[in-house]
Short mmCIF file of N, CA and C and ligand atoms in Angstrom, two decimals:
data_model
loop_
_atom_site.label_atom_id
_atom_site.label_comp_id
_atom_site.label_asym_id
_atom_site.label_seq_id
_atom_site.Cartn_x
_atom_site.Cartn_y
_atom_site.Cartn_z
N MET J 1 55.53 76.00 31.15
CA MET J 1 55.84 77.00 30.14
C MET J 1 57.21 76.68 29.52
N LYS J 2 57.28 76.72 28.21
CA LYS J 2 58.56 76.38 27.58
C LYS J 2 59.43 77.62 27.39
N ARG J 3 60.69 77.39 27.47
CA ARG J 3 61.67 78.49 27.36
C ARG J 3 61.84 78.92 25.90
N PHE J 4 61.97 77.94 24.99
CA PHE J 4 62.18 78.25 23.57
C PHE J 4 61.12 77.55 22.72
N ASP J 5 60.70 78.20 21.64
CA ASP J 5 59.80 77.55 20.69
C ASP J 5 60.53 76.45 19.92
N LYS J 6 61.76 76.72 19.57
CA LYS J 6 62.60 75.73 18.89
C LYS J 6 64.01 75.82 19.44
N HIS J 7 64.67 74.68 19.45
CA HIS J 7 66.06 74.63 19.87
C HIS J 7 66.82 73.90 18.77
N ILE J 8 67.82 74.58 18.23
CA ILE J 8 68.55 74.07 17.07
C ILE J 8 69.98 73.73 17.48
N PHE J 9 70.40 72.54 17.13
CA PHE J 9 71.77 72.12 17.41
C PHE J 9 72.49 71.92 16.08
N ILE J 10 73.66 72.50 15.99
CA ILE J 10 74.48 72.35 14.78
C ILE J 10 75.81 71.74 15.17
N CYS J 11 76.10 70.62 14.57
CA CYS J 11 77.35 69.95 14.89
C CYS J 11 78.53 70.75 14.34
N GLU J 12 79.49 71.02 15.19
CA GLU J 12 80.75 71.65 14.76
C GLU J 12 81.93 70.78 15.15
N ASN J 13 81.67 69.49 15.26
CA ASN J 13 82.76 68.60 15.63
C ASN J 13 83.88 68.67 14.60
N LYS J 14 85.12 68.66 15.10
CA LYS J 14 86.28 68.78 14.23
C LYS J 14 87.18 67.55 14.39
N ARG J 15 87.53 66.96 13.25
CA ARG J 15 88.45 65.82 13.24
C ARG J 15 89.59 66.13 12.27
N THR J 16 90.59 65.29 12.31
CA THR J 16 91.69 65.46 11.36
C THR J 16 91.19 65.12 9.96
N ASP J 17 91.89 65.64 8.96
CA ASP J 17 91.51 65.38 7.56
C ASP J 17 91.57 63.89 7.23
N GLU J 18 92.41 63.16 7.94
CA GLU J 18 92.60 61.74 7.64
C GLU J 18 91.50 60.86 8.25
N HIS J 19 90.69 61.40 9.14
CA HIS J 19 89.71 60.56 9.83
C HIS J 19 88.66 60.05 8.83
N PRO J 20 88.37 58.76 8.84
CA PRO J 20 87.44 58.20 7.84
C PRO J 20 86.02 58.75 7.91
N LYS J 21 85.59 59.20 9.05
CA LYS J 21 84.22 59.72 9.16
C LYS J 21 84.11 61.17 8.69
N GLY J 22 85.23 61.86 8.55
CA GLY J 22 85.15 63.26 8.23
C GLY J 22 84.55 64.03 9.40
N CYS J 23 84.18 65.27 9.18
CA CYS J 23 83.56 66.04 10.26
C CYS J 23 82.81 67.23 9.71
N CYS J 24 81.83 67.68 10.47
CA CYS J 24 81.00 68.81 10.04
C CYS J 24 81.79 70.12 10.00
N TYR J 25 82.71 70.28 10.91
CA TYR J 25 83.49 71.53 10.94
C TYR J 25 84.19 71.76 9.60
N ASN J 26 84.79 70.71 9.08
CA ASN J 26 85.55 70.86 7.83
C ASN J 26 84.65 71.03 6.60
N LYS J 27 83.35 70.91 6.79
CA LYS J 27 82.40 71.10 5.68
C LYS J 27 81.64 72.41 5.82
N GLY J 28 82.11 73.31 6.68
CA GLY J 28 81.51 74.64 6.75
C GLY J 28 80.52 74.89 7.86
N ALA J 29 80.45 73.97 8.84
CA ALA J 29 79.44 74.09 9.89
C ALA J 29 79.53 75.40 10.69
N ALA J 30 80.73 75.85 10.96
CA ALA J 30 80.87 77.06 11.79
C ALA J 30 80.28 78.27 11.07
N GLU J 31 80.53 78.36 9.77
CA GLU J 31 79.97 79.47 8.99
C GLU J 31 78.44 79.40 8.97
N PHE J 32 77.91 78.20 8.82
CA PHE J 32 76.44 78.03 8.79
C PHE J 32 75.83 78.42 10.14
N LYS J 33 76.47 78.02 11.22
CA LYS J 33 75.94 78.34 12.54
C LYS J 33 75.99 79.86 12.79
N GLU J 34 77.09 80.49 12.43
CA GLU J 34 77.19 81.94 12.62
C GLU J 34 76.13 82.66 11.80
N HIS J 35 75.92 82.22 10.58
CA HIS J 35 74.90 82.83 9.73
C HIS J 35 73.51 82.66 10.35
N LEU J 36 73.23 81.46 10.83
CA LEU J 36 71.94 81.20 11.46
C LEU J 36 71.73 82.10 12.67
N LYS J 37 72.72 82.21 13.51
CA LYS J 37 72.58 83.04 14.72
C LYS J 37 72.38 84.52 14.34
N LYS J 38 73.13 84.96 13.35
CA LYS J 38 73.00 86.35 12.89
C LYS J 38 71.59 86.62 12.36
N ARG J 39 71.09 85.69 11.56
CA ARG J 39 69.76 85.88 10.98
C ARG J 39 68.65 85.83 12.04
N LEU J 40 68.79 84.94 13.02
CA LEU J 40 67.78 84.88 14.10
C LEU J 40 67.73 86.21 14.84
N LYS J 41 68.89 86.79 15.04
CA LYS J 41 68.95 88.09 15.73
C LYS J 41 68.30 89.18 14.85
N GLU J 42 68.67 89.21 13.58
CA GLU J 42 68.10 90.21 12.66
C GLU J 42 66.57 90.10 12.58
N LEU J 43 66.08 88.90 12.65
CA LEU J 43 64.64 88.65 12.52
C LEU J 43 63.90 88.82 13.85
N GLY J 44 64.63 89.13 14.91
CA GLY J 44 64.02 89.31 16.22
C GLY J 44 63.53 88.02 16.84
N LEU J 45 64.17 86.90 16.46
CA LEU J 45 63.72 85.58 16.93
C LEU J 45 64.64 84.99 17.99
N SER J 46 65.74 85.64 18.29
CA SER J 46 66.74 84.98 19.13
C SER J 46 66.29 84.75 20.57
N SER J 47 65.23 85.41 21.00
CA SER J 47 64.75 85.16 22.37
C SER J 47 63.85 83.91 22.44
N ILE J 48 63.32 83.47 21.30
CA ILE J 48 62.43 82.30 21.32
C ILE J 48 62.96 81.11 20.52
N ILE J 49 63.99 81.36 19.69
CA ILE J 49 64.63 80.29 18.93
C ILE J 49 66.09 80.27 19.33
N ARG J 50 66.53 79.16 19.88
CA ARG J 50 67.90 79.05 20.36
C ARG J 50 68.72 78.18 19.42
N ALA J 51 69.90 78.66 19.04
CA ALA J 51 70.81 77.88 18.20
C ALA J 51 72.10 77.65 18.97
N ASN J 52 72.49 76.39 19.08
CA ASN J 52 73.69 76.04 19.81
C ASN J 52 74.60 75.13 19.00
N THR J 53 75.88 75.27 19.24
CA THR J 53 76.86 74.33 18.71
C THR J 53 76.73 73.01 19.45
N SER J 54 76.89 71.93 18.72
CA SER J 54 76.95 70.63 19.41
C SER J 54 78.22 69.90 18.99
N GLY J 55 78.52 68.87 19.73
CA GLY J 55 79.55 67.93 19.30
C GLY J 55 78.95 66.99 18.28
N CYS J 56 79.64 65.92 17.99
CA CYS J 56 79.18 64.97 16.96
C CYS J 56 77.79 64.45 17.30
N LEU J 57 76.91 64.49 16.31
CA LEU J 57 75.53 64.01 16.46
C LEU J 57 75.37 62.61 15.86
N ASP J 58 76.47 62.01 15.50
CA ASP J 58 76.50 60.64 14.98
C ASP J 58 75.73 60.50 13.66
N ALA J 59 75.86 61.53 12.84
CA ALA J 59 75.28 61.48 11.50
C ALA J 59 76.30 62.10 10.53
N CYS J 60 77.57 61.83 10.78
CA CYS J 60 78.69 62.51 10.12
C CYS J 60 78.60 62.49 8.60
N GLU J 61 78.17 61.37 8.04
CA GLU J 61 78.16 61.25 6.58
C GLU J 61 77.16 62.19 5.91
N PHE J 62 76.24 62.76 6.68
CA PHE J 62 75.23 63.66 6.12
C PHE J 62 75.56 65.14 6.36
N GLY J 63 76.65 65.40 7.00
CA GLY J 63 76.95 66.74 7.50
C GLY J 63 77.32 67.75 6.47
N PRO J 64 77.32 68.99 6.96
CA PRO J 64 77.05 69.46 8.30
C PRO J 64 75.60 69.18 8.74
N VAL J 65 75.46 68.73 9.97
CA VAL J 65 74.18 68.28 10.49
C VAL J 65 73.57 69.33 11.42
N MET J 66 72.26 69.51 11.21
CA MET J 66 71.48 70.41 12.07
C MET J 66 70.24 69.64 12.50
N VAL J 67 69.89 69.69 13.78
CA VAL J 67 68.65 69.06 14.24
C VAL J 67 67.84 70.09 15.01
N ILE J 68 66.55 70.12 14.72
CA ILE J 68 65.66 71.12 15.32
C ILE J 68 64.66 70.43 16.23
N TYR J 69 64.63 70.84 17.48
CA TYR J 69 63.69 70.34 18.48
C TYR J 69 62.64 71.42 18.74
N PRO J 70 61.41 71.07 19.13
CA PRO J 70 61.01 69.77 19.63
C PRO J 70 60.64 68.75 18.55
N GLU J 71 60.59 69.13 17.28
CA GLU J 71 60.12 68.21 16.24
C GLU J 71 61.11 67.10 15.94
N GLN J 72 62.40 67.32 16.28
CA GLN J 72 63.46 66.37 15.94
C GLN J 72 63.59 66.21 14.43
N THR J 73 63.67 67.30 13.74
CA THR J 73 63.87 67.26 12.30
C THR J 73 65.37 67.37 12.03
N TRP J 74 65.90 66.38 11.34
CA TRP J 74 67.34 66.32 11.07
C TRP J 74 67.61 66.78 9.65
N TYR J 75 68.54 67.71 9.52
CA TYR J 75 68.91 68.24 8.21
C TYR J 75 70.39 68.04 7.92
N GLY J 76 70.69 67.84 6.65
CA GLY J 76 72.05 67.93 6.15
C GLY J 76 72.12 69.23 5.37
N VAL J 77 72.98 70.13 5.81
CA VAL J 77 73.04 71.49 5.25
C VAL J 77 74.31 71.63 4.41
N LYS J 78 74.15 72.11 3.19
CA LYS J 78 75.30 72.20 2.29
C LYS J 78 75.69 73.62 1.90
N SER J 79 74.84 74.59 2.19
CA SER J 79 75.14 75.96 1.73
C SER J 79 74.40 76.97 2.60
N LEU J 80 74.81 78.24 2.47
CA LEU J 80 74.11 79.30 3.20
C LEU J 80 72.68 79.44 2.70
N SER J 81 72.44 79.15 1.43
CA SER J 81 71.06 79.24 0.95
C SER J 81 70.20 78.12 1.56
N ASP J 82 70.81 76.97 1.87
CA ASP J 82 70.08 75.93 2.60
C ASP J 82 69.68 76.45 3.99
N VAL J 83 70.60 77.12 4.65
CA VAL J 83 70.30 77.68 5.97
C VAL J 83 69.13 78.67 5.86
N GLU J 84 69.18 79.52 4.85
CA GLU J 84 68.11 80.49 4.65
C GLU J 84 66.76 79.80 4.43
N GLU J 85 66.78 78.74 3.64
CA GLU J 85 65.53 78.02 3.36
C GLU J 85 64.97 77.40 4.63
N ILE J 86 65.83 76.86 5.47
CA ILE J 86 65.38 76.27 6.74
C ILE J 86 64.82 77.36 7.65
N ILE J 87 65.44 78.51 7.67
CA ILE J 87 64.94 79.61 8.49
C ILE J 87 63.53 80.01 8.03
N GLU J 88 63.41 80.27 6.74
CA GLU J 88 62.14 80.78 6.21
C GLU J 88 61.02 79.75 6.28
N SER J 89 61.36 78.49 6.05
CA SER J 89 60.31 77.48 5.98
C SER J 89 60.07 76.82 7.35
N ASP J 90 61.05 76.16 7.88
CA ASP J 90 60.88 75.40 9.12
C ASP J 90 60.80 76.32 10.34
N ILE J 91 61.79 77.16 10.51
CA ILE J 91 61.85 77.96 11.74
C ILE J 91 60.74 79.00 11.80
N MET J 92 60.47 79.67 10.70
CA MET J 92 59.47 80.74 10.74
C MET J 92 58.05 80.25 10.45
N ASN J 93 57.92 79.16 9.70
CA ASN J 93 56.58 78.75 9.27
C ASN J 93 56.24 77.29 9.57
N ASN J 94 57.09 76.60 10.34
CA ASN J 94 56.84 75.21 10.73
C ASN J 94 56.58 74.28 9.55
N ARG J 95 57.25 74.54 8.44
CA ARG J 95 57.16 73.67 7.27
C ARG J 95 58.52 73.01 7.03
N ILE J 96 58.56 71.71 7.18
CA ILE J 96 59.81 70.98 6.99
C ILE J 96 60.31 71.15 5.56
N VAL J 97 61.62 71.32 5.41
CA VAL J 97 62.23 71.41 4.08
C VAL J 97 62.63 69.99 3.68
N ASN J 98 61.73 69.30 3.03
CA ASN J 98 61.93 67.88 2.74
C ASN J 98 63.20 67.59 1.95
N ARG J 99 63.54 68.47 1.03
CA ARG J 99 64.72 68.18 0.20
C ARG J 99 66.01 68.18 1.00
N LEU J 100 65.99 68.76 2.20
CA LEU J 100 67.21 68.83 3.01
C LEU J 100 67.22 67.88 4.21
N THR J 101 66.12 67.18 4.44
CA THR J 101 66.10 66.26 5.58
C THR J 101 67.01 65.06 5.31
N ILE J 102 67.55 64.51 6.37
CA ILE J 102 68.39 63.32 6.24
C ILE J 102 67.49 62.14 5.92
N LYS J 103 67.79 61.50 4.79
CA LYS J 103 66.94 60.40 4.31
C LYS J 103 67.46 59.07 4.88
N ASP J 104 67.30 58.91 6.15
CA ASP J 104 67.74 57.71 6.85
C ASP J 104 66.82 57.54 8.04
N LYS J 105 66.23 56.37 8.17
CA LYS J 105 65.21 56.16 9.21
C LYS J 105 65.76 56.25 10.63
N ARG J 106 67.09 56.20 10.79
CA ARG J 106 67.65 56.37 12.13
C ARG J 106 67.42 57.81 12.63
N TYR J 107 67.19 58.75 11.70
CA TYR J 107 67.07 60.15 12.09
C TYR J 107 65.65 60.67 11.92
N ASN J 108 65.14 60.65 10.73
CA ASN J 108 63.78 61.13 10.49
C ASN J 108 62.89 59.92 10.32
N ARG J 109 62.22 59.52 11.38
CA ARG J 109 61.49 58.24 11.42
C ARG J 109 60.05 58.34 10.94
N ASP J 110 59.48 59.51 10.90
CA ASP J 110 58.06 59.64 10.52
C ASP J 110 57.88 59.79 9.02
S1 LIG C 1 80.95 65.19 12.96
FE1 LIG C 1 79.02 66.17 12.75
S2 LIG C 1 77.58 64.59 13.04
FE2 LIG C 1 79.50 63.66 13.42
#
C-alpha cells in the first residue's frame, strides 16, 4: 500500500548572487512551495499528496525546479499561475503540463 499518491519535491537551494549556477530560492521557489502547500490543504489533498522542500536537484538552469513522483515529471516553474496549472492538471487530473516540463532528455526522458 502506498503512503502518497504523489510526492512533490521543490528545490529551495540557496546560493550567493555571484554563483554562476544561480539558485531556485532566488527565483521565487519558497513562495511557490508555500502556495502549493496551501492549495493542497485547501483542496483537501494534503493527506495523499505530499510536497517537500529539496536541496539542489541538479537542474538549476531550469529553476525553480519541481519534480513529481511516481511519474518523475520535471517542471520549471516561473509563476504562481504555473503552480496553479500544475495543481489543476497534473496533480488533480494526471495530465502533464507539457509547456512547463523541462525540455532536456536528462530529466524528462519519455
Ligand atoms: S538550485 Fe535548484 S535545481 Fe539546483
